[in-house]
Short mmCIF file of C-alpha atoms in Angstrom, two decimals:
data_model
loop_
_atom_site.label_atom_id
_atom_site.label_comp_id
_atom_site.label_asym_id
_atom_site.label_seq_id
_atom_site.Cartn_x
_atom_site.Cartn_y
_atom_site.Cartn_z
CA MET W 253 22.40 82.54 83.95
CA LEU W 254 24.40 79.68 85.51
CA VAL W 255 22.31 79.78 88.69
CA ASN W 256 19.16 79.36 86.59
CA GLU W 257 20.77 76.50 84.64
CA SER W 258 21.71 74.76 87.90
CA LYS W 259 18.01 74.73 88.91
CA LYS W 260 17.45 72.08 86.22
CA SER W 261 19.61 69.61 88.15
CA PRO W 262 17.83 67.11 90.43
CA PHE W 263 20.83 66.74 92.75
CA GLU W 264 21.24 68.05 96.29
CA PHE W 265 24.20 70.21 95.23
CA PRO W 266 23.45 71.19 91.65
CA HIS W 267 26.19 72.43 89.36
CA ALA W 268 26.11 74.33 86.08
CA ALA W 269 28.84 75.05 83.56
CA ALA W 270 29.26 77.33 80.58
CA LEU W 271 31.84 77.56 77.85
CA VAL W 272 32.53 81.24 77.24
CA SER W 273 34.32 82.88 74.31
CA THR W 274 36.99 85.57 74.71
CA LYS W 275 34.27 88.10 73.81
CA GLY W 276 32.10 86.90 76.70
CA ASN W 277 29.57 84.99 74.59
CA ILE W 278 28.18 81.75 75.99
CA VAL W 279 28.93 79.01 73.49
CA ALA W 280 27.43 76.11 75.49
CA ILE W 281 25.74 75.74 78.87
CA SER W 282 24.62 72.71 80.86
CA HIS W 283 24.07 71.24 84.33
CA ASN W 284 24.79 67.95 86.10
CA LYS W 285 22.35 65.27 84.98
CA PRO W 286 21.40 61.78 86.11
CA ILE W 287 22.51 58.98 83.79
CA GLY W 288 22.48 55.22 83.66
CA ALA W 289 21.17 53.40 86.69
CA PHE W 290 20.26 56.57 88.61
CA GLU W 291 16.62 56.49 87.57
CA SER W 292 16.24 52.79 88.36
CA GLY W 293 17.50 53.34 91.90
CA ALA W 294 20.65 51.26 91.42
CA GLY W 295 23.00 54.17 91.99
CA ARG W 296 23.63 57.88 91.75
CA TYR W 297 25.48 58.19 88.48
CA SER W 298 25.67 61.61 86.92
CA LEU W 299 27.08 63.42 83.95
CA HIS W 300 28.94 66.32 85.53
CA ALA W 301 28.12 69.84 84.35
CA GLU W 302 31.63 70.49 82.99
CA ILE W 303 31.57 67.50 80.69
CA ALA W 304 27.91 68.02 79.74
CA ALA W 305 28.73 71.55 78.53
CA ILE W 306 31.83 70.44 76.60
CA ASN W 307 29.87 67.60 74.97
CA LYS W 308 27.55 70.15 73.37
CA ILE W 309 30.14 71.45 70.92
CA PRO W 310 32.56 69.87 68.43
CA ARG W 311 36.08 69.33 69.78
CA ASN W 312 37.54 71.64 67.13
CA LYS W 313 35.50 74.55 68.57
CA ILE W 314 36.98 74.30 72.12
CA ARG W 315 40.23 76.19 71.44
CA GLY W 316 40.43 79.49 73.33
CA LEU W 317 37.23 79.00 75.35
CA VAL W 318 36.97 79.39 79.12
CA LEU W 319 34.89 76.93 81.15
CA VAL W 320 33.05 78.44 84.12
CA VAL W 321 31.52 76.09 86.71
CA ILE W 322 29.31 76.95 89.69
CA ARG W 323 27.76 75.02 92.56
CA ARG W 324 24.40 76.22 93.86
CA MET W 325 23.87 75.79 97.59
CA PRO W 326 20.50 74.81 99.13
CA ASN W 327 19.87 78.44 100.13
CA GLY W 328 20.30 79.55 96.51
CA THR W 329 23.72 81.16 96.87
CA VAL W 330 26.76 80.13 94.84
CA GLY W 331 29.19 78.01 96.82
CA CYS W 332 32.65 76.55 96.46
CA SER W 333 33.05 74.04 93.65
CA LYS W 334 35.95 71.91 92.52
CA PRO W 335 36.43 69.15 89.98
CA CYS W 336 36.20 65.50 90.88
CA PRO W 337 39.37 63.52 90.01
CA GLU W 338 37.84 62.18 86.79
CA CYS W 339 36.74 65.62 85.57
CA ALA W 340 40.15 67.05 86.48
CA LYS W 341 41.79 64.45 84.20
CA LYS W 342 39.37 65.13 81.37
CA LEU W 343 39.69 68.90 81.67
CA THR W 344 43.49 68.64 81.58
CA MET W 345 43.17 66.60 78.40
CA TYR W 346 40.80 69.21 76.87
CA MET W 347 43.32 71.93 77.71
CA ASN W 348 46.32 70.05 76.32
CA LYS W 349 44.75 68.39 73.29
CA TYR W 350 41.95 70.78 72.26
CA GLY W 351 43.13 74.15 73.56
CA LEU W 352 40.61 74.84 76.32
CA LYS W 353 42.07 78.09 77.67
CA ARG W 354 41.10 78.01 81.33
CA VAL W 355 38.70 76.45 83.85
CA VAL W 356 37.18 78.62 86.59
CA TYR W 357 35.28 77.14 89.54
CA SER W 358 33.10 79.14 91.94
CA ALA W 359 34.73 79.87 95.28
#
């Protein structure tokens, strides 16, 4: 499911993320998306998949969820992913303030 979601991304290394309940249900899913000046050619700004998925639900619904993030390689396989420094800060805040249980990145 995450590989298919990542196909919606226009980036060279597309990412997808899902918030998953303790029962294994997907609560929210998204991919990295261009924002701001990207479309005008002024830069390559993007909303990262992790944050895009979290933004889909109210903050009070985050507690206990697990965030799963994948990176799709050009050959279609799942590759190693890790958070950028800004996402790492935000995810730490979501864990501490809103009870996000865990974040798992593809390896």
